[in-house]
Tab-separated table of C-alpha atoms in Angstrom:
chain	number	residue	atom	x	y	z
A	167	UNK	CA	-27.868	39.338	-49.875
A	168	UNK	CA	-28.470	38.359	-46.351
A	169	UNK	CA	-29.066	34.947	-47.702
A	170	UNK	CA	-25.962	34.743	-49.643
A	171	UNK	CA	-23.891	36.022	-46.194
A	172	UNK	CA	-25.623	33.240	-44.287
A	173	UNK	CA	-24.437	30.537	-46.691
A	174	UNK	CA	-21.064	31.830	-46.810
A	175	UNK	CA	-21.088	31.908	-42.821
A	176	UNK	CA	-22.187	28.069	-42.434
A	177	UNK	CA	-19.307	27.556	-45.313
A	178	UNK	CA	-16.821	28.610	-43.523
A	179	UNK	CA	-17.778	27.182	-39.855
A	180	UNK	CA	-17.240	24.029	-41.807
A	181	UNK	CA	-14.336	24.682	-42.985
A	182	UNK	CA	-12.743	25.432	-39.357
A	183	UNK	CA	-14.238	22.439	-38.327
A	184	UNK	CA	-12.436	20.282	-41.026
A	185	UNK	CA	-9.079	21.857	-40.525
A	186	UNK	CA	-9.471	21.619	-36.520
A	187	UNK	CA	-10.291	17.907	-37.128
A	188	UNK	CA	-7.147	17.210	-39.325
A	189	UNK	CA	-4.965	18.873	-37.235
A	190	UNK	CA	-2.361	16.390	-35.094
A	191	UNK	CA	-2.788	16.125	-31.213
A	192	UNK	CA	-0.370	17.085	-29.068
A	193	UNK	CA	1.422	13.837	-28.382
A	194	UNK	CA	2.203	13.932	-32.571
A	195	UNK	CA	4.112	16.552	-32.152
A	196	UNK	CA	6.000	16.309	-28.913
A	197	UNK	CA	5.394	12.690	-27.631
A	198	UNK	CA	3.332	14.079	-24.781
A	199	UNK	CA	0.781	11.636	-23.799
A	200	UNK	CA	-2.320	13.197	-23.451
A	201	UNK	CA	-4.679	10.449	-23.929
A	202	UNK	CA	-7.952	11.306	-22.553
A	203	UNK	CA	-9.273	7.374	-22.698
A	204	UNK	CA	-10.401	7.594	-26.457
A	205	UNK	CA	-6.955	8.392	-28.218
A	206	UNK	CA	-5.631	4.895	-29.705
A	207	UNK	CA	-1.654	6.173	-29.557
A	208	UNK	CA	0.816	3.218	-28.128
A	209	UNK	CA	4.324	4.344	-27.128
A	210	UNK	CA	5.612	2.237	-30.471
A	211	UNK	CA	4.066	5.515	-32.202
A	212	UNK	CA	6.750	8.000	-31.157
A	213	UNK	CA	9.047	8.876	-33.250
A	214	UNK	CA	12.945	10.093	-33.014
A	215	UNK	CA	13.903	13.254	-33.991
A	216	UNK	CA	15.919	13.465	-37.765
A	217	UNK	CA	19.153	13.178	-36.427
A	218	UNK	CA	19.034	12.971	-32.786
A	219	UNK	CA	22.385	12.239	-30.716
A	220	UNK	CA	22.176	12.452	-27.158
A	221	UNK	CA	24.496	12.622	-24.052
A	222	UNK	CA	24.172	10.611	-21.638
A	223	UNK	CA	25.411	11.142	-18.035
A	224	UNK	CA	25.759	7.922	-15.255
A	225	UNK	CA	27.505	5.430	-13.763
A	226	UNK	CA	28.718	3.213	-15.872
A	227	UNK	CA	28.347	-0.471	-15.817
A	228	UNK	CA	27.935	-3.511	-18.212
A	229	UNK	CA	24.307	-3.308	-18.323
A	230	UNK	CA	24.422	0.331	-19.184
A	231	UNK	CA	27.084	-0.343	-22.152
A	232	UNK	CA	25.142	-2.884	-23.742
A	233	UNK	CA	21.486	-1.558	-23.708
A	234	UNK	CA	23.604	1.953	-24.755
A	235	UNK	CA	24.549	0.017	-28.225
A	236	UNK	CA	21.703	-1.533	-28.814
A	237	UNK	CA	19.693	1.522	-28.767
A	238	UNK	CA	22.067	2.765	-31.291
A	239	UNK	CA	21.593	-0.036	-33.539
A	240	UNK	CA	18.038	-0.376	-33.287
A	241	UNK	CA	17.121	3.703	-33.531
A	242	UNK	CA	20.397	4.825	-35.323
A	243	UNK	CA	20.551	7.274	-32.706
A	244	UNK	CA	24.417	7.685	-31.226
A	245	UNK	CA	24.496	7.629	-27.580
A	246	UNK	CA	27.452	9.821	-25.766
A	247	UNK	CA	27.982	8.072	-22.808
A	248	UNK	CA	30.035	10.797	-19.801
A	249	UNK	CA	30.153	8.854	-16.519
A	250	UNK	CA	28.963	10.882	-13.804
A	251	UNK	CA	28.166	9.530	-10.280
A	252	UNK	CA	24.278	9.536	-9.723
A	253	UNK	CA	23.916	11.977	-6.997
A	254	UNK	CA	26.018	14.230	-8.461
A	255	UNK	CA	24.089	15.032	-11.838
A	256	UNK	CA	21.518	16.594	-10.090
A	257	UNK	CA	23.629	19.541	-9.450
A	258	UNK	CA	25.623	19.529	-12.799
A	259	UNK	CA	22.805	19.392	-14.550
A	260	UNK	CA	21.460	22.701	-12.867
A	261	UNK	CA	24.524	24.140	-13.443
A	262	UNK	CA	25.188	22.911	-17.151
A	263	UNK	CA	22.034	23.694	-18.344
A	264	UNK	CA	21.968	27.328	-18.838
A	265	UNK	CA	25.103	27.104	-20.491
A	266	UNK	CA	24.168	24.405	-23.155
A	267	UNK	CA	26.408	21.829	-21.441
A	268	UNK	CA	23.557	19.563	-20.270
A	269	UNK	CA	22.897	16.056	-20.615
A	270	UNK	CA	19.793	14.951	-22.688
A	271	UNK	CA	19.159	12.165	-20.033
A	272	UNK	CA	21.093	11.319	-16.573
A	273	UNK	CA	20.932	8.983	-14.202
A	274	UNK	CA	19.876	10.136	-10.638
A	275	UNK	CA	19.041	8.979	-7.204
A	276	UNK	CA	15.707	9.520	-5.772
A	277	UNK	CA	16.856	11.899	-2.880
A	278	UNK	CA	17.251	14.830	-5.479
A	279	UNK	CA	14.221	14.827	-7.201
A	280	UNK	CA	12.251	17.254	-5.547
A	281	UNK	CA	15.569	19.885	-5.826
A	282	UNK	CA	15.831	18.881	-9.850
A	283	UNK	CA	12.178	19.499	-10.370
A	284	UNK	CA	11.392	22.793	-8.517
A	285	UNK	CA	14.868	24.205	-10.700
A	286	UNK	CA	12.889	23.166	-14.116
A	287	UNK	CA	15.797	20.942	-15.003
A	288	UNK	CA	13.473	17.315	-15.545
A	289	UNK	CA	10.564	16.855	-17.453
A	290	UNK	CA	7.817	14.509	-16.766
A	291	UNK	CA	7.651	10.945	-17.499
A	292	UNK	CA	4.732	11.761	-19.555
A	293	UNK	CA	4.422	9.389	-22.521
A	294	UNK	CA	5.372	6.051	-21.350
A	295	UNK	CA	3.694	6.390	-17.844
A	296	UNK	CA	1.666	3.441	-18.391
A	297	UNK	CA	3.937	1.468	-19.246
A	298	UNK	CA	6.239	2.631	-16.447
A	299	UNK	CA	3.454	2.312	-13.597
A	300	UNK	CA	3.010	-1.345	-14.662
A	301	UNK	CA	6.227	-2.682	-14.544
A	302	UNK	CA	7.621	-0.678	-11.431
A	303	UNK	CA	7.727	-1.501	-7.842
A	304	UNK	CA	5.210	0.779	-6.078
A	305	UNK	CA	8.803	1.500	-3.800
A	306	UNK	CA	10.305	2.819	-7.403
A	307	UNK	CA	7.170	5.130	-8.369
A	308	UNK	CA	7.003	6.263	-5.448
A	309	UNK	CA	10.777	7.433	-5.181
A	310	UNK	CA	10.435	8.858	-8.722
A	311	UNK	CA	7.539	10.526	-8.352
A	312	UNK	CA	7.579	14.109	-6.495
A	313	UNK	CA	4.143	15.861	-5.745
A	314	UNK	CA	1.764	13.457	-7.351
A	315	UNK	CA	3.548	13.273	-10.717
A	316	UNK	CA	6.011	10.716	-12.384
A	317	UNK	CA	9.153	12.329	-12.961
A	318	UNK	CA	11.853	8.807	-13.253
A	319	UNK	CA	11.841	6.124	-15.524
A	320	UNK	CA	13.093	4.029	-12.071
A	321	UNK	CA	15.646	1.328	-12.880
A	322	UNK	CA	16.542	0.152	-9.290
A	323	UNK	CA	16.120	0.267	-5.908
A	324	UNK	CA	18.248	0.575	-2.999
A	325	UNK	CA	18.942	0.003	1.440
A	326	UNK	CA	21.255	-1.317	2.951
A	327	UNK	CA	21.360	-3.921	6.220
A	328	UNK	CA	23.729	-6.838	7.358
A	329	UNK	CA	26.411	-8.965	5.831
A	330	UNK	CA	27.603	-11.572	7.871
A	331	UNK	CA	30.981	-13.160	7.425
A	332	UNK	CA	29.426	-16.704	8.225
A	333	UNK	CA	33.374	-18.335	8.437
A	334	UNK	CA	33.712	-15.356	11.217
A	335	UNK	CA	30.251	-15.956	12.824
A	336	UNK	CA	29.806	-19.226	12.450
A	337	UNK	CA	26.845	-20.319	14.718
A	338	UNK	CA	26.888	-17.009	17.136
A	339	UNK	CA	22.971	-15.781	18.125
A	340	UNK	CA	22.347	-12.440	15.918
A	341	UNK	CA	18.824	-11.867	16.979
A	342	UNK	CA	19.349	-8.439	18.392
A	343	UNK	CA	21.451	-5.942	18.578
A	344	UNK	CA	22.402	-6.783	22.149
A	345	UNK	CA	23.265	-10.353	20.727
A	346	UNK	CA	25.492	-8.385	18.396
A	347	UNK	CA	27.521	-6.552	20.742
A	348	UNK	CA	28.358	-9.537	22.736
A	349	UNK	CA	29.560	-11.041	19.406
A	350	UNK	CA	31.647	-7.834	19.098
A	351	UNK	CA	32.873	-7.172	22.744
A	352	UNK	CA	34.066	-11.096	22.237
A	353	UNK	CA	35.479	-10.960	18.790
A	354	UNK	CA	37.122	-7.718	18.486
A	355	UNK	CA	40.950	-6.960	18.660
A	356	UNK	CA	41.754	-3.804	18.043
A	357	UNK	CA	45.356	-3.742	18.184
A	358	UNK	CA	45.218	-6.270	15.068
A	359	UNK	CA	42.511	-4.473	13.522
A	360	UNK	CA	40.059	-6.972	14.182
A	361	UNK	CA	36.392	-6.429	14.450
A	362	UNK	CA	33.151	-8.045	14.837
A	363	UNK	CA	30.946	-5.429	13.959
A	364	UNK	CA	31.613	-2.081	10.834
A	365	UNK	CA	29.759	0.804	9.339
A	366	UNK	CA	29.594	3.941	7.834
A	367	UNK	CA	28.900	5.701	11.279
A	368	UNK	CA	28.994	9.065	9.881
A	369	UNK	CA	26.511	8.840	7.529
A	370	UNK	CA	23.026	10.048	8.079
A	371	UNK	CA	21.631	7.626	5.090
A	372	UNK	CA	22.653	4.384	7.888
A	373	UNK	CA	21.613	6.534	11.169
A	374	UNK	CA	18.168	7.451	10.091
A	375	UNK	CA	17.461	3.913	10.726
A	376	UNK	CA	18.084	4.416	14.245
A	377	UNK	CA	16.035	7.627	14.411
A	378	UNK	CA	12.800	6.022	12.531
A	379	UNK	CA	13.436	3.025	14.071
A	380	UNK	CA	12.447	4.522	17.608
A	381	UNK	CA	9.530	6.383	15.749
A	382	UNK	CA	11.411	9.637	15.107
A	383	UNK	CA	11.053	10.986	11.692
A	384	UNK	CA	12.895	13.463	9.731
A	385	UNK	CA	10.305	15.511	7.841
A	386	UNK	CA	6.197	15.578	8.814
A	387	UNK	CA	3.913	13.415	6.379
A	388	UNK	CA	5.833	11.007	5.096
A	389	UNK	CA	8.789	13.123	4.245
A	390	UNK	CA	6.807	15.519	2.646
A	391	UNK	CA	5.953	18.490	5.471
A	392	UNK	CA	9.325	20.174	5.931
A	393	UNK	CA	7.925	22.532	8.313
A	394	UNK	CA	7.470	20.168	10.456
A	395	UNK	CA	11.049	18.648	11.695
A	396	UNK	CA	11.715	15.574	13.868
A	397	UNK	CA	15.098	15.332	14.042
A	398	UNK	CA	14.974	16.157	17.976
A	399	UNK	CA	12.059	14.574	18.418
A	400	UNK	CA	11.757	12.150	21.890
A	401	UNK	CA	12.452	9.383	19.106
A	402	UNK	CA	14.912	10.674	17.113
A	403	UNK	CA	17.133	11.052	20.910
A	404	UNK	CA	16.777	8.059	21.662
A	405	UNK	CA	17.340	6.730	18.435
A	406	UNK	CA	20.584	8.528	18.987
A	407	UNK	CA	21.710	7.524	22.123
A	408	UNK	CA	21.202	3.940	20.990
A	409	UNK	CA	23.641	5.589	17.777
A	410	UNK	CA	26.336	6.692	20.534
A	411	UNK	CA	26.033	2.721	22.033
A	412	UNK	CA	27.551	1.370	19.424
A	413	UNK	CA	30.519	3.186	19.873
A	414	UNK	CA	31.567	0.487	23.089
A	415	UNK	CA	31.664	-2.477	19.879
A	416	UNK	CA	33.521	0.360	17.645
A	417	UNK	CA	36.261	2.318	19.520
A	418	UNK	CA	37.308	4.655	16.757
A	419	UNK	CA	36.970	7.988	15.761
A	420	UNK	CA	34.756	8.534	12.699
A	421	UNK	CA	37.426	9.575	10.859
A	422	UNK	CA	39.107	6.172	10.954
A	423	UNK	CA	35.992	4.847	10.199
A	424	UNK	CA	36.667	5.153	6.513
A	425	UNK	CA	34.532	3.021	4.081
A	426	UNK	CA	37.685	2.103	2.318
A	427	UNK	CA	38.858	0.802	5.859
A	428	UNK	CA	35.640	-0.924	5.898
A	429	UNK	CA	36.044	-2.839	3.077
A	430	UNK	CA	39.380	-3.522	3.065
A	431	UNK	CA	38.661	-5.312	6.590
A	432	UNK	CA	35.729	-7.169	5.303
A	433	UNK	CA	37.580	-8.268	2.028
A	434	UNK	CA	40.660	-9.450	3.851
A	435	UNK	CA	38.259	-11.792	6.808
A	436	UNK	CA	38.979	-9.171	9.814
A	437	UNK	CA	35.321	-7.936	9.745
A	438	UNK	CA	32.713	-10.445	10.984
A	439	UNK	CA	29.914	-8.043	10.028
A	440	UNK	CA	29.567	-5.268	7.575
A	441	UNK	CA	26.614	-2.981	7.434
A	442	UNK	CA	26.180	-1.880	4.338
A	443	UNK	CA	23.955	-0.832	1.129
A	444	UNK	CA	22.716	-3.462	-1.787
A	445	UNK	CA	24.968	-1.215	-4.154
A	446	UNK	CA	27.365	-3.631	-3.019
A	447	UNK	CA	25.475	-6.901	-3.267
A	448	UNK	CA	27.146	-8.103	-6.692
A	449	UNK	CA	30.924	-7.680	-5.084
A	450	UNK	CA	29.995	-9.454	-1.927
A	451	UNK	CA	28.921	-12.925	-4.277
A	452	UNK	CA	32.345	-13.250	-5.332
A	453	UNK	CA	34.063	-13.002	-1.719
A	454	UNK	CA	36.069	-15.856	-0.614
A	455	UNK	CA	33.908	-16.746	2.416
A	456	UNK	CA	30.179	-17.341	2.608
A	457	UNK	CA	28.404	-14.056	2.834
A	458	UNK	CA	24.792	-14.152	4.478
A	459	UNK	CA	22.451	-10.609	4.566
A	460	UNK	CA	20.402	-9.937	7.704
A	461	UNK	CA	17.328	-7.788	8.049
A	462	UNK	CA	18.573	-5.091	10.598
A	463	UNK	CA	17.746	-6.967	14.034
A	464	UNK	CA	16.013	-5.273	17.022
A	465	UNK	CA	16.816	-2.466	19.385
A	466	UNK	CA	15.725	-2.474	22.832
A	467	UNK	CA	11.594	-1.822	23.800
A	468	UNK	CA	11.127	-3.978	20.486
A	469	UNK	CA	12.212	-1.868	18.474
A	470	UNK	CA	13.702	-2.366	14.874
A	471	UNK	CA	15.829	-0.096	12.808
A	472	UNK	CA	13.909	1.495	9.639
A	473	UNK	CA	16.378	1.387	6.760
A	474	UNK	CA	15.254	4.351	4.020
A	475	UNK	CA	14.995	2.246	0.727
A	476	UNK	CA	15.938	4.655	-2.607
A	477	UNK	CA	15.383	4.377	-6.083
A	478	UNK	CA	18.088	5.359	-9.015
A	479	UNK	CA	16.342	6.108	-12.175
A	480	UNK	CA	16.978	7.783	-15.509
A	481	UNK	CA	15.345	11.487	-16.136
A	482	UNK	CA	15.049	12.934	-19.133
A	483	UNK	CA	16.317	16.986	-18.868
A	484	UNK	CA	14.608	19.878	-19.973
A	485	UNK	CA	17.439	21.087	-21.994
A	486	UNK	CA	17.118	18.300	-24.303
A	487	UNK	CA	17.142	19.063	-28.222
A	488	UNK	CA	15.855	15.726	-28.497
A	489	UNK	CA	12.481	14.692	-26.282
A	490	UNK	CA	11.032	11.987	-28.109
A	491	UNK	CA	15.050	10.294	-29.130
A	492	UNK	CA	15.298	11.226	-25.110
A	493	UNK	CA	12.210	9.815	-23.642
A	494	UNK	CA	12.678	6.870	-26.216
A	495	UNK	CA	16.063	5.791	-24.697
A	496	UNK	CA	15.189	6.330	-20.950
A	497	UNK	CA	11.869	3.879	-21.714
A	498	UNK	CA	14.765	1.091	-23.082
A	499	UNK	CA	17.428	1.232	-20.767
A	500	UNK	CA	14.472	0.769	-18.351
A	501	UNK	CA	12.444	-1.967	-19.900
A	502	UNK	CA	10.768	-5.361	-18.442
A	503	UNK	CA	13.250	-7.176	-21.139
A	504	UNK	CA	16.912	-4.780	-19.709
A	505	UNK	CA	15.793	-5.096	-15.820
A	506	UNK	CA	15.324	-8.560	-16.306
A	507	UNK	CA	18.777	-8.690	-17.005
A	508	UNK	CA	19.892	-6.197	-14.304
A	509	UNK	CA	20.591	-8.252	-10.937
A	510	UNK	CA	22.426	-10.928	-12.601
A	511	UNK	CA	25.070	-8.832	-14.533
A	512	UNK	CA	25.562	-6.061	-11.683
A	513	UNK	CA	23.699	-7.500	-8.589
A	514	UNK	CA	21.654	-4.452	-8.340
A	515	UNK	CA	17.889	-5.109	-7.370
A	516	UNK	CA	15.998	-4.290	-10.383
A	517	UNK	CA	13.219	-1.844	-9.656
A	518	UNK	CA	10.657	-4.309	-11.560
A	519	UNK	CA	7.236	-5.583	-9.845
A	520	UNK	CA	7.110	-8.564	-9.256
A	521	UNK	CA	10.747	-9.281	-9.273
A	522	UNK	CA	10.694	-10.982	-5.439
A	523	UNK	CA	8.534	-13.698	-7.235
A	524	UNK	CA	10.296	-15.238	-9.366
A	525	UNK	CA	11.177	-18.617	-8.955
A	526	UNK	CA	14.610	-19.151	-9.748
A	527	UNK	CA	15.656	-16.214	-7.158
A	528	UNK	CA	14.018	-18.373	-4.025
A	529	UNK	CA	16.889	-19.955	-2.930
A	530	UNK	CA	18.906	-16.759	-3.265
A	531	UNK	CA	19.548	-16.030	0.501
A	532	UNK	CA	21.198	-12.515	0.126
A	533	UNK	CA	18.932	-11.514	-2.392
A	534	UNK	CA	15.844	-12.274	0.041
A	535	UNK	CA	17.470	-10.940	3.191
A	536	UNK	CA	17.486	-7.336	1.590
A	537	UNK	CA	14.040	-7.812	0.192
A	538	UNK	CA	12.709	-8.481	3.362
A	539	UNK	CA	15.052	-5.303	4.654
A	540	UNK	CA	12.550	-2.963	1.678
A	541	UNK	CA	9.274	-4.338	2.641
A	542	UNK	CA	10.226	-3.136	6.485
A	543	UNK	CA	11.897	0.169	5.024
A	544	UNK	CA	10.390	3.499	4.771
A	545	UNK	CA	11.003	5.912	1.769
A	546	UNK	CA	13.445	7.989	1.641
A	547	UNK	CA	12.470	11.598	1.080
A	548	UNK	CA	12.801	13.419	-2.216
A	549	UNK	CA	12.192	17.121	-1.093
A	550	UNK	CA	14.305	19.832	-1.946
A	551	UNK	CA	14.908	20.321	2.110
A	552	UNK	CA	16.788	17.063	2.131
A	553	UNK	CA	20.014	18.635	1.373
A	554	UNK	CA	19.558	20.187	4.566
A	555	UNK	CA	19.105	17.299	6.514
A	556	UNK	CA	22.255	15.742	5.429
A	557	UNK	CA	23.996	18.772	6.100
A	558	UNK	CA	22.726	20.305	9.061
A	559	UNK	CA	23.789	16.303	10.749
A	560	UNK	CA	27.307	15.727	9.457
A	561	UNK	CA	28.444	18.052	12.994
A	562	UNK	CA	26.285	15.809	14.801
A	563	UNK	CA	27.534	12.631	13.792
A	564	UNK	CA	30.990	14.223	15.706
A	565	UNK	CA	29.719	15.434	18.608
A	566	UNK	CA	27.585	12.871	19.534
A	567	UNK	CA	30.338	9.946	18.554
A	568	UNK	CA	33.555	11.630	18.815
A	569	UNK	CA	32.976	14.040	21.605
A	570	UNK	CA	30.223	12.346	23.540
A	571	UNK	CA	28.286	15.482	23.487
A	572	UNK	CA	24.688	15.685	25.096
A	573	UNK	CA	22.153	14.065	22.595
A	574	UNK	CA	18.964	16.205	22.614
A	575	UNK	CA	21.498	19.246	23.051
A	576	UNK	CA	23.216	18.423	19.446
A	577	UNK	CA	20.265	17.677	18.107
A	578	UNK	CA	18.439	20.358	19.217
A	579	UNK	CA	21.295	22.426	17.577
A	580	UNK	CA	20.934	20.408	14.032
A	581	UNK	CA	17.230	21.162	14.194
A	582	UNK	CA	17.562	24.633	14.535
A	583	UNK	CA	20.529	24.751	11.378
A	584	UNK	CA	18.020	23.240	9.390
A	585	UNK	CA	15.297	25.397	9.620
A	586	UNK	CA	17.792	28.252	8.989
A	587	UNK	CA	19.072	26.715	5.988
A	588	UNK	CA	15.690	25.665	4.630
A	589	UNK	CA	14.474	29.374	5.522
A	590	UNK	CA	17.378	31.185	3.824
A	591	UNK	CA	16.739	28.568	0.492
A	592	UNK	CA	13.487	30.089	-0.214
């Protein structure tokens, strides 16, 4: 008898063993990658869901409408295309999700990762990781990637820096910033709304440059330590009293300082130079007048501005019905074979390694001027806490510009906000 229960024992550990064997990994089922070095799975192996339709929330452009219908034709998947500016999903999403409204996949900028992933709302970019890691900019991964894990399928990256109206310019010294201001001080003419030199001057995405420039910072450890502020740091003030300069080449309140203003100056030849973001790189081709792009040129001390360099990228939600359709479509609108195709039909800078190599975009002065601007950029922070930032500033931006206020006082004052805020988040 005991014999008989023995045999029956070693029958049925064999058993188990078979069925455990047979039995499909993980990345069968769900198109999780979870190859441990010894699983043979490609991404070609995933497979859509039986009829899979997703939505699709971005900004649209020609690129985007394209790649949409060839996914469609290729997978037989349709593709609901709802355009919705990129850092605004992040909050829709959060907001649409518990009520079955969400997008499958959206297109985001880097800034609100961190915010996306500590709600639950993105899942990992799990399955075509390697894939992803080879063919994006370390810039890109790094944007997309929030606390050691790849989030973003990245599809391009962003700054911003100088374009020079070289009919306006023609062959004045733009070394420095001093060299620009007696440009200005020369050119300007107010009264005929004339100007030599135009930005943004209320937004904290073009005055961090100042800050970082002097070696002020905004969060601790590369962005990452937002207990540690350094908004009111000795560098950040003086990156903001060089900030409050600029106001004696640009006598106007920041209200007036309107970026449709802006660009209706530059587009009509009454702005000699614009500073402003590559997002607007394919527009500024087609201007009437030769365009040039300057690195941002240096301070005083020898000191150079620090532009923060973004990514925008595609995330697949965790409200999808449809991971694998999802995580199959966010791999092809970012692609080697789509981003190759990127800068020439929008102008954006495709967020593909390698890209500042190829030949045939040498001789393309613009182009190169803003890739220099990235390699001399820093990253800009993807924490949750960078809400706060932008927040806690946009008073600042007034005070310091409009009202003259006392620098390390205001910012002293914007420090303290954002510890508040970040406290009162938790």
């Amino acid at each position: 008898m005991k014999k008989i229960l023995k045999m029956s024992s070693i029958t049925m550990i064999i058993l188990l063993l078979l069925v455990a064997c047979s039995k499909p990994n993980s990345s069968d089922q769900s198109g999780t990658n979870t190859n441990d070095g010894n699983d043979t799975a490609t991404p070609t192996d995933l497979k859509p869901e039986p009829g899979a339709e997703l939505l699709f929330w971005t900004m649209k452009d020609p690129l985007v409408e394209s790649a949409v219908k060839e996914f469609e034709e290729k997978y037989n998947i349709k593709v609901n295309v709802e355009e919705v500016q990129t850092w605004d999903t992040a909050d829709r999403v959060k907001t649409d999700g518990p009520a079955g409204l969400a997008a499958d996949v959206i297109g985001m900028v880097s800034d609100n990762l961190g915010a996306t992933v500590d709600a639950g709302v993105v899942v990992p970019n799990d399955y075509f990781e390697k894939d992803t890691r080879e063919n994006s900019s370390k810039v890109a991964l790094d944007a997309s990637s929030y606390k050691g894990v790849l989030y973003g399928y990245p599809r391009d990256v962003y700054t911003y820096s100088l374009y020079v109206n070289k009919d306006l310019v023609k062959d004045a010294k733009l070394e420095t910033w001093d060299d620009i201001k007696a440009f200005a001080k020369k050119y300007n003419n107010v009264s005929k709304n004339q100007f030599g030199f135009m930005y943004d001057a209320k937004s904290w995405y073009f005055n961090s440059s100042f800050i970082l420039g002097y070696d002020g910072y905004i969060f601790g450890k590369n962005g990452t330590d937002v207990n540690d502020i350094g908004i009111n740091s000795a560098g950040a003030v003086k990156g903001m009293e060089f900030y409050h300069s600029l106001k004696e080449i640009l006598p106007l309140k920041l209200q007036d300082i309107s970026n449709d203003v802006r660009l209706h100056l530059w587009e009509q030849g009454k702005l000699a130079i614009n500073m402003d973001a590559t997002w607007n790189l394919g527009p500024n081709k087609k201007m009437p007048f030769e365009v040039e792009v300057l690195p941002l040129p240096e301070m005083s001390d020898g000191k150079t501005p620090v532009a923060l360099v973004g990514s925008t990228g595609y995330y697949v939600t965790s409200y999808t019905k449809y991971p694998n359709a999802s995580r199959l479509f966010a791999n092809f609108l970012t692609s080697k074979e789509k981003l190759g195709e990127l800068y020439e039909s929008t102008g954006r800078i495709p967020a593909l390694n390698g890209f500042e190599n190829e030949e045939k975009y040498k001789n393309d002065q613009m182009l190169q001027g803003f890739l220099t601007q990235i390699n001399n950029g820093a990253a800009l922070p993807n924490v949750p806490e960078m809400s706060n930032y932008w927040k806690s500033l946009e008073s600042a931006t007034m005070e310091i510009w409009d009202n003259d206020a006392e620098v390390k006082k205001t910012l002293d004052n914007a420090a303290e906000d954002m510890k508040s805020g970040i406290k009162t988040s938790k």
